[in-house]
Short mmCIF file of C-alpha atoms in Angstrom, two decimals:
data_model
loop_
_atom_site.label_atom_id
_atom_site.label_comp_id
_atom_site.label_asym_id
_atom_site.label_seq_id
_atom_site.Cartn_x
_atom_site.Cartn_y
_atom_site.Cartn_z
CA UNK A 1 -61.81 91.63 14.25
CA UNK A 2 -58.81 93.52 15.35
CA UNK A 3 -58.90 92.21 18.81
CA UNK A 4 -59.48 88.80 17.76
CA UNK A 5 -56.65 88.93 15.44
CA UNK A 6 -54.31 90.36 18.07
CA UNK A 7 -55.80 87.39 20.29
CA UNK A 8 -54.37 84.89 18.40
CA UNK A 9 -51.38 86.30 17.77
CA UNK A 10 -50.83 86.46 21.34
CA UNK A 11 -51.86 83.18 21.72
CA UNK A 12 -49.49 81.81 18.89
CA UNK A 13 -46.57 83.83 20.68
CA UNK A 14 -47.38 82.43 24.00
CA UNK A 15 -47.43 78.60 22.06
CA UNK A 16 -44.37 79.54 20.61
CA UNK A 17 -42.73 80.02 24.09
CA UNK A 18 -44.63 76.99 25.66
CA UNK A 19 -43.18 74.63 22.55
CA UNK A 20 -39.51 76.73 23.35
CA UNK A 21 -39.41 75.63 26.75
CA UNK A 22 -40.81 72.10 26.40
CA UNK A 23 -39.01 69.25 27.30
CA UNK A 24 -40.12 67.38 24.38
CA UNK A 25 -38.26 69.58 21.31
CA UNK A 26 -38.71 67.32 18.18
CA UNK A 27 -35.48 66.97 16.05
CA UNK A 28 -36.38 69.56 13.82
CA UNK A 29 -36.88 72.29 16.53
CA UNK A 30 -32.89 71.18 17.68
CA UNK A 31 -31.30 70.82 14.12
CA UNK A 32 -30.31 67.31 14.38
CA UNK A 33 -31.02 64.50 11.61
CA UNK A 34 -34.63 64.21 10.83
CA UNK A 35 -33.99 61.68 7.82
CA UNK A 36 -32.94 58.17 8.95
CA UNK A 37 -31.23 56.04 6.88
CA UNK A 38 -31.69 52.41 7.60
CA UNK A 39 -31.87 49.11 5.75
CA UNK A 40 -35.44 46.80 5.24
CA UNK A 41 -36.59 43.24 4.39
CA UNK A 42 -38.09 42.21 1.21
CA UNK A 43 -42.01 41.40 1.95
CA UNK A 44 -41.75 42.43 5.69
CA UNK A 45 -42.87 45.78 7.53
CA UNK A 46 -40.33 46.23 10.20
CA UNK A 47 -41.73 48.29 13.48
CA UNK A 48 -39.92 51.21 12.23
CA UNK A 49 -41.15 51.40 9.20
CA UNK A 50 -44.91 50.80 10.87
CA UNK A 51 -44.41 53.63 12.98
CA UNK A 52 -43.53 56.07 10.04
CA UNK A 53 -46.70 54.47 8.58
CA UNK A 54 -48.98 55.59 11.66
CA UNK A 55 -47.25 58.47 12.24
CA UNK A 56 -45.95 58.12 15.26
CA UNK A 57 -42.42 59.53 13.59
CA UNK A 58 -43.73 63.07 13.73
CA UNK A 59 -41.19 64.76 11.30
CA UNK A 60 -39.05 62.01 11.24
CA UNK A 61 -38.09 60.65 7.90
CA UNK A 62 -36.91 56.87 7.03
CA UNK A 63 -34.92 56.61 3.85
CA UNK A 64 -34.57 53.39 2.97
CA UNK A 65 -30.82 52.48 1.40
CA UNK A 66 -30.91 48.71 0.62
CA UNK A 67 -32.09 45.08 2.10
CA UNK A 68 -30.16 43.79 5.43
CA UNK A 69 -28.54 40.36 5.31
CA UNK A 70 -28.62 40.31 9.00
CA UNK A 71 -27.46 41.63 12.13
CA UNK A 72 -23.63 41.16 11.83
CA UNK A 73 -23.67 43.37 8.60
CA UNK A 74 -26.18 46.11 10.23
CA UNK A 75 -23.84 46.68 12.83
CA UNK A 76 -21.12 46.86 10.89
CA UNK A 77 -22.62 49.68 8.83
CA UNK A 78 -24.45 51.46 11.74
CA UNK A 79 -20.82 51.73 13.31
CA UNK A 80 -19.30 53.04 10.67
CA UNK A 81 -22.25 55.59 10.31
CA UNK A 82 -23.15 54.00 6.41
CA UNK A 83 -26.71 54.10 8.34
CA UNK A 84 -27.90 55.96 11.04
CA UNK A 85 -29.46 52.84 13.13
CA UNK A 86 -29.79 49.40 13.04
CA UNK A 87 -31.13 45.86 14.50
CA UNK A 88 -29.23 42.51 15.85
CA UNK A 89 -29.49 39.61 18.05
CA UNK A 90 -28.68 41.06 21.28
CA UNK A 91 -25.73 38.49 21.26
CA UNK A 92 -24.20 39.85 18.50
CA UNK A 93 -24.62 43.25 20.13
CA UNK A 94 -22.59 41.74 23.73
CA UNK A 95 -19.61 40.28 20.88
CA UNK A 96 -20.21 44.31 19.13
CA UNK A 97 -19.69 45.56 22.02
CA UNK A 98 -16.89 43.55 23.68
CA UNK A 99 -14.91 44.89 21.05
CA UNK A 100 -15.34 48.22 21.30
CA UNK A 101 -17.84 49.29 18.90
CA UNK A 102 -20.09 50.83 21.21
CA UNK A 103 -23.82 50.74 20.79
CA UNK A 104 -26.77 51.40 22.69
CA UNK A 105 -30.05 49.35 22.49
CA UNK A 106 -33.25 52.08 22.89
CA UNK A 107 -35.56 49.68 21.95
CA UNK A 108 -37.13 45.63 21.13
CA UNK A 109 -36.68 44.61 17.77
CA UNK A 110 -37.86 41.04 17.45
CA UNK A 111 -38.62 38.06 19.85
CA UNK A 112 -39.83 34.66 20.48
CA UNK A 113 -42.94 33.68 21.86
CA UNK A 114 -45.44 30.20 21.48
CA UNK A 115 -46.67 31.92 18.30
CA UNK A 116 -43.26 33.59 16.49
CA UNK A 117 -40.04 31.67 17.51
CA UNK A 118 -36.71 30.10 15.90
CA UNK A 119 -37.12 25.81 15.41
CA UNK A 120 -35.25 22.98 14.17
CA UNK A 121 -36.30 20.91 11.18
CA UNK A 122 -35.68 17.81 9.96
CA UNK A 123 -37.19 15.49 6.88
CA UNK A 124 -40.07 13.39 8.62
CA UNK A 125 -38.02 10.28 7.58
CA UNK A 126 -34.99 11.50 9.43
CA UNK A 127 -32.89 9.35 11.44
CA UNK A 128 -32.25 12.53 14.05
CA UNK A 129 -34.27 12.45 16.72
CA UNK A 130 -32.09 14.05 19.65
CA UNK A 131 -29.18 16.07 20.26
CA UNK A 132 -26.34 13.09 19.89
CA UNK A 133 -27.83 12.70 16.48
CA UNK A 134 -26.70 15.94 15.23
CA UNK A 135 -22.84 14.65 15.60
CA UNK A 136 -21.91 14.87 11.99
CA UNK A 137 -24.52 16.45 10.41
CA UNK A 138 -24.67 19.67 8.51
CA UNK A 139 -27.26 22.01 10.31
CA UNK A 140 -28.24 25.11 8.53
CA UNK A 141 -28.19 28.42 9.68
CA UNK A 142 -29.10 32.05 8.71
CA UNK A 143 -25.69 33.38 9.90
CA UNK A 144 -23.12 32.43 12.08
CA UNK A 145 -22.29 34.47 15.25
CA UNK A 146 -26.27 34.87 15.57
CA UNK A 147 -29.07 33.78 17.26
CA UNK A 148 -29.68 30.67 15.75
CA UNK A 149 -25.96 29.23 16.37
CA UNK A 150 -26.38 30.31 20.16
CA UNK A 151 -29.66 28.31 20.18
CA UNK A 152 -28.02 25.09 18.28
CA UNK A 153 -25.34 25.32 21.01
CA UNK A 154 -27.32 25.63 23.84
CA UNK A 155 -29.38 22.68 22.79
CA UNK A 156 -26.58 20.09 22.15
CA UNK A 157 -25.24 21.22 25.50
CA UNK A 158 -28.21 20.47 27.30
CA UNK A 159 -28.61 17.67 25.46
CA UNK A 160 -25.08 16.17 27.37
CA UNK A 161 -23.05 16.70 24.45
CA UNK A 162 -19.23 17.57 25.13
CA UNK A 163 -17.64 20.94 23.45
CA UNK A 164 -15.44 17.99 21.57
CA UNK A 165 -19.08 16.56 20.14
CA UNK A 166 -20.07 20.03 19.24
CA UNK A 167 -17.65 21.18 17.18
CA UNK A 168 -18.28 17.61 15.14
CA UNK A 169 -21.94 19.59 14.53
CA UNK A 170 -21.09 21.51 10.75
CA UNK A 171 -23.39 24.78 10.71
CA UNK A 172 -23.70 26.04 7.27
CA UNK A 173 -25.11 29.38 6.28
CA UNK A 174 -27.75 29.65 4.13
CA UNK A 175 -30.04 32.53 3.05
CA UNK A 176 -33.53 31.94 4.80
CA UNK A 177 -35.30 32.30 1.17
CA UNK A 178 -32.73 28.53 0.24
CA UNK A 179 -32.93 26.93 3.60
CA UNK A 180 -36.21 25.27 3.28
CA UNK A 181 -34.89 23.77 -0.37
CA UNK A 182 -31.90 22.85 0.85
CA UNK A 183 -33.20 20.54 3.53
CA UNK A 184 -35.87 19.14 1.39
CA UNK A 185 -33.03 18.20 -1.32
CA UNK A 186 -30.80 17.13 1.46
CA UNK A 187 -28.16 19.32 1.06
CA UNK A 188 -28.17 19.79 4.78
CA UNK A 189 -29.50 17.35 7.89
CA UNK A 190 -31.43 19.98 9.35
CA UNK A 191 -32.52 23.19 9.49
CA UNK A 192 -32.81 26.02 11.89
CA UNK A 193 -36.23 28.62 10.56
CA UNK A 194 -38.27 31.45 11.68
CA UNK A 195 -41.13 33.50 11.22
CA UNK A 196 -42.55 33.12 7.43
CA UNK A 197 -39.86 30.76 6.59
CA UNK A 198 -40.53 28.18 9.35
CA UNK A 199 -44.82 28.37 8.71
CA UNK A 200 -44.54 28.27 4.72
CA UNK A 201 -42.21 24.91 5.18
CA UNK A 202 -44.43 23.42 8.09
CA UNK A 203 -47.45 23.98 5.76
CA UNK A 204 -46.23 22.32 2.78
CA UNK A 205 -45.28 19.45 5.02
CA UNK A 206 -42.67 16.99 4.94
CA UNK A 207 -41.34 18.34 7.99
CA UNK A 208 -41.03 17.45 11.94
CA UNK A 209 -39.92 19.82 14.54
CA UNK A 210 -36.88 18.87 16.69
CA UNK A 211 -37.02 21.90 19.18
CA UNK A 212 -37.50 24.87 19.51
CA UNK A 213 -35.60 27.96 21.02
CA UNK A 214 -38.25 28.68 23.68
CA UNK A 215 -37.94 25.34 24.97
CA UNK A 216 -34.14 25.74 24.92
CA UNK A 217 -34.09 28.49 27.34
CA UNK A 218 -37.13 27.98 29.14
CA UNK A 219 -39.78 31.11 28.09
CA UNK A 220 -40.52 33.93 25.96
CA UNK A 221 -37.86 36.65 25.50
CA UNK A 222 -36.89 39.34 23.57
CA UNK A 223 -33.98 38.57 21.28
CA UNK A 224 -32.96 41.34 19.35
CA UNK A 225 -33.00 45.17 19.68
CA UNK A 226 -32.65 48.54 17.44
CA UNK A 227 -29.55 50.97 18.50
CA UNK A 228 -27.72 53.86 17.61
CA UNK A 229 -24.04 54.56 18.37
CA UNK A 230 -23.06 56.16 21.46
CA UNK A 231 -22.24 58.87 19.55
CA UNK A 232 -25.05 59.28 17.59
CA UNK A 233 -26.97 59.73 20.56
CA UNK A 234 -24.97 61.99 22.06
CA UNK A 235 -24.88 63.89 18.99
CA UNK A 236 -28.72 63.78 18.19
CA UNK A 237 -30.48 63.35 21.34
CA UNK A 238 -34.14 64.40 20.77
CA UNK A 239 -34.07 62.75 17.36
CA UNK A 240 -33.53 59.17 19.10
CA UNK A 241 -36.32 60.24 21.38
CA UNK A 242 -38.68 60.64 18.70
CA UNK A 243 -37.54 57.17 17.06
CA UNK A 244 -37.53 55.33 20.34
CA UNK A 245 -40.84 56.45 21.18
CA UNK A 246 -42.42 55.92 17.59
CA UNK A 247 -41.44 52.86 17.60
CA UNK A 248 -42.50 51.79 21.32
CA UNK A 249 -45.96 52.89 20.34
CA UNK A 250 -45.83 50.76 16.30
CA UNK A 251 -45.07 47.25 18.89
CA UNK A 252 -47.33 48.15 22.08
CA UNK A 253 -49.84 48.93 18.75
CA UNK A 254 -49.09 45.69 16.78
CA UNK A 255 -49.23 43.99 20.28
CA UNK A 256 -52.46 44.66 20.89
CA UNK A 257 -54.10 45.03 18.02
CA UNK A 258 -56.08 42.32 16.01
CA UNK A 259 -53.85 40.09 13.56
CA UNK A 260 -55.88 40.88 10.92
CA UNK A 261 -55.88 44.36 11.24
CA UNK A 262 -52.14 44.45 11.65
CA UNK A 263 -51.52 42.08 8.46
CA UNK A 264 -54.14 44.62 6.61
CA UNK A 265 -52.03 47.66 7.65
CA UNK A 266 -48.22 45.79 6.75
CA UNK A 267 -50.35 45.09 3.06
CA UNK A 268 -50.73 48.71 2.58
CA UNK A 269 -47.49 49.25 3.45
CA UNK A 270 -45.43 47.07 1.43
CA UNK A 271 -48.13 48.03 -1.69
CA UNK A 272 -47.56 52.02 -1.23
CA UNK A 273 -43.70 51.96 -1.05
CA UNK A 274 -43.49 50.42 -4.62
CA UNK A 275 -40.64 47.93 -4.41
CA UNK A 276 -42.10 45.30 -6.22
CA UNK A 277 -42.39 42.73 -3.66
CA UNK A 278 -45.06 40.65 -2.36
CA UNK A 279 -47.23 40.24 0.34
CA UNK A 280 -48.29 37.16 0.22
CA UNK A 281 -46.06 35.79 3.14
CA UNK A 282 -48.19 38.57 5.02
CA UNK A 283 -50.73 35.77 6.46
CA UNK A 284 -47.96 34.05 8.41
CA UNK A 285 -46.95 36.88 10.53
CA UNK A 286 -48.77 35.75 14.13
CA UNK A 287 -47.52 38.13 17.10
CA UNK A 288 -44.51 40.37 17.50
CA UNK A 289 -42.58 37.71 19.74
CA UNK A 290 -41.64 40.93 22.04
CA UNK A 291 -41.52 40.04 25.42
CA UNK A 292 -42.07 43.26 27.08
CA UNK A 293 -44.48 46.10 26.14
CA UNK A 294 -43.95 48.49 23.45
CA UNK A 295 -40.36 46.80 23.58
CA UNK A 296 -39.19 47.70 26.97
CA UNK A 297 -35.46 46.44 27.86
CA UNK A 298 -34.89 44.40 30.60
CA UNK A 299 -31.02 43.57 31.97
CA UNK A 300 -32.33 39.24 31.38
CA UNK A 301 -32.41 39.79 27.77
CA UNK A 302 -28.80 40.34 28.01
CA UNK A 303 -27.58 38.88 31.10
CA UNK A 304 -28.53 35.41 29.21
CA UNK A 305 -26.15 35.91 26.25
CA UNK A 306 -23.45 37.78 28.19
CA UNK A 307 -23.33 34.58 30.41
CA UNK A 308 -23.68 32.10 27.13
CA UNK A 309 -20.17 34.03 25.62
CA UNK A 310 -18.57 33.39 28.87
CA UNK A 311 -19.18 29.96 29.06
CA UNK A 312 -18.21 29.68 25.59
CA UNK A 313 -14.69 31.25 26.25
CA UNK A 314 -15.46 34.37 24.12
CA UNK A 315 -15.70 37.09 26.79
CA UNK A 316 -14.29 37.17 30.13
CA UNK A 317 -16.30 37.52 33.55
CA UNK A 318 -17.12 41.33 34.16
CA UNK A 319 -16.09 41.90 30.84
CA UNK A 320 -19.81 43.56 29.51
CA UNK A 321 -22.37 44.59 31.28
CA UNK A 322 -25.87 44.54 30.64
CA UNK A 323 -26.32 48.09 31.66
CA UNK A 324 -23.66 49.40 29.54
CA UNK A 325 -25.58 48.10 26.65
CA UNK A 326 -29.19 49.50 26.92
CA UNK A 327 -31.03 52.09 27.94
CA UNK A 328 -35.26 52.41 28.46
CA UNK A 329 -34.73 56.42 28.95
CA UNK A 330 -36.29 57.24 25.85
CA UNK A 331 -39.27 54.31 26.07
CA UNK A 332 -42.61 56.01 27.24
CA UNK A 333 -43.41 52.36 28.92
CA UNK A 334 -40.70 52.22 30.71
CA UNK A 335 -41.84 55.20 32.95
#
């Protein structure tokens, strides 16, 4: 008994050392932040919150400080460390960026694919049928400075429309949970929706599809990413490792996984966290809409927006980079 008991406690020592000199030290074993605070979504699981859930977070904590009214305002409070990371339209991240609040993308946060993409609504007895028939009309929007006004732009300017004809194109902002009343009581001419949103409307009816943003820019693509200030990482290194790579995992898992199962596992989620909120909206969810696996960076998904702002006259040529703005170093499928 002796010598098995001085057996393991050489073997425990020797662990000890192995775990010391690891390359891999969690964010406990380096004293940096090991509780995340973050904002969420009403009736939605976001991939962070999945990967707590299948515990690919190790000893990471999420503590969850309020619901997000976008990307804009999760910047904003990311940068001004309110919260320790956030989510945006990559876009919004280029403008973020341009002006000196500097983040770093680790990771995909949402996409568009045939299955989970941004469209354009109109009443089926609409008079608008292309882009000249927008000139105006009141289009509605989740948020301006966003992905759906890039999207709206990009379409009228393919569809020949002068930057003269486009600003005669009125986007208003509406909350996603108003925008589907709002066209049906024609408050608005059309409407730009997503996700949830855009399949509860379609199956009530009522409602045609003018385009949508897949078509405008000719494929799938990841749209929006999480990231931490510069600092931040600099500051808490192994802890963004752990985050990036939990949350890698939750989308190359919810990627390949069946829809059932994942819809099952966001239900148990939204029911164990006790915030009141339901789940029914659960059976729309179709496919992650990330491009790449486990939400892999690549420069495109910025190059594309970079070039959109300088065409628009709201950066200069050179101005951002895409490489300043990412990084795949912490993604285990980038490697």
């Amino acid at each position: 008994m002796k010598k098995l008991a001085s057996l393991i406690l050489a073997t425990g020592v020797i662990g000890s050392i192995l775990t010391g000199c690891s390359d891999n030290k969690t964010a406990a074993d380096s004293k940096e932040d090991t509780v995340l605070q973050y904002q969420g979504s009403p009736g939605t699981v976001s991939f962070a919150e999945l990967a707590e859930d299948l515990g690919y977070l190790g000893d990471l904590k999420l503590d969850y400080i309020g619901d997000s009214t976008g990307g804009p305002e999760s910047i904003q409070l990311t940068s001004t460390k309110q919260i320790d990371f956030g989510a945006a339209f990559n876009g919004a991240i280029i403008k973020s960026y341009s002006k000196n609040v500097k983040l770093k993308s680790v990771v995909g946060n949402y996409g568009s694919d045939e299955n989970t993409y941004i469209g354009a609504y109109v009443l089926e007895d609409s008079t608008i049928k292309s882009p000249k028939d927008l000139i105006n009309r009141k289009v509605g929007v989740n948020i301006l400075g966003a992905h759906m006004e890039f999207v709206i732009k990009d379409y009228l300017r393919q569809g020949g429309l002068t930057e003269k004809e486009i600003e005669q194109v009125t986007l208003v902002t509406i909350p996603s949970s108003n925008a589907e009343q709002s066209l049906r009581n024609n408050q608005i001419d059309a409407v730009l929706l997503s996700g949830i949103a855009r399949d509860r409307a379609l199956e009530t009816g009522g409602i045609v599809e003018l385009f949508k943003d897949i078509d405008v820019f000719g494929t799938e693509f990841t749209a929006g990413d999480y990231f931490f200030t510069e600092q931040y990482i600099k500051d808490n290194p192994n802890t963004v490792q752990q985050f990036t790579e939990g949350v890698a995992k939750a989308i190359e898992w919810a990627q390949t996984t069946p829809r059932e199962e994942v819809i099952a596992r966001f239900e148990k989620i939204i029911n164990e966290r006790g915030r009141k909120e339901t789940t029914d909206n659960l059976k729309y969810w179709k496919s992650t809409g990330i491009a790449e696996t486990g939400g892999v960076i690549t420069p495109s998904e910025y190059d594309v927006w970079i070039d959109w702002l300088v065409r628009n006259g709201e950066l200069k040529e050179g101005q951002v980079k895409a490489e300043d703005l990412y990084t795949n170093e912490y993604n285990p499928f980038a490697k």
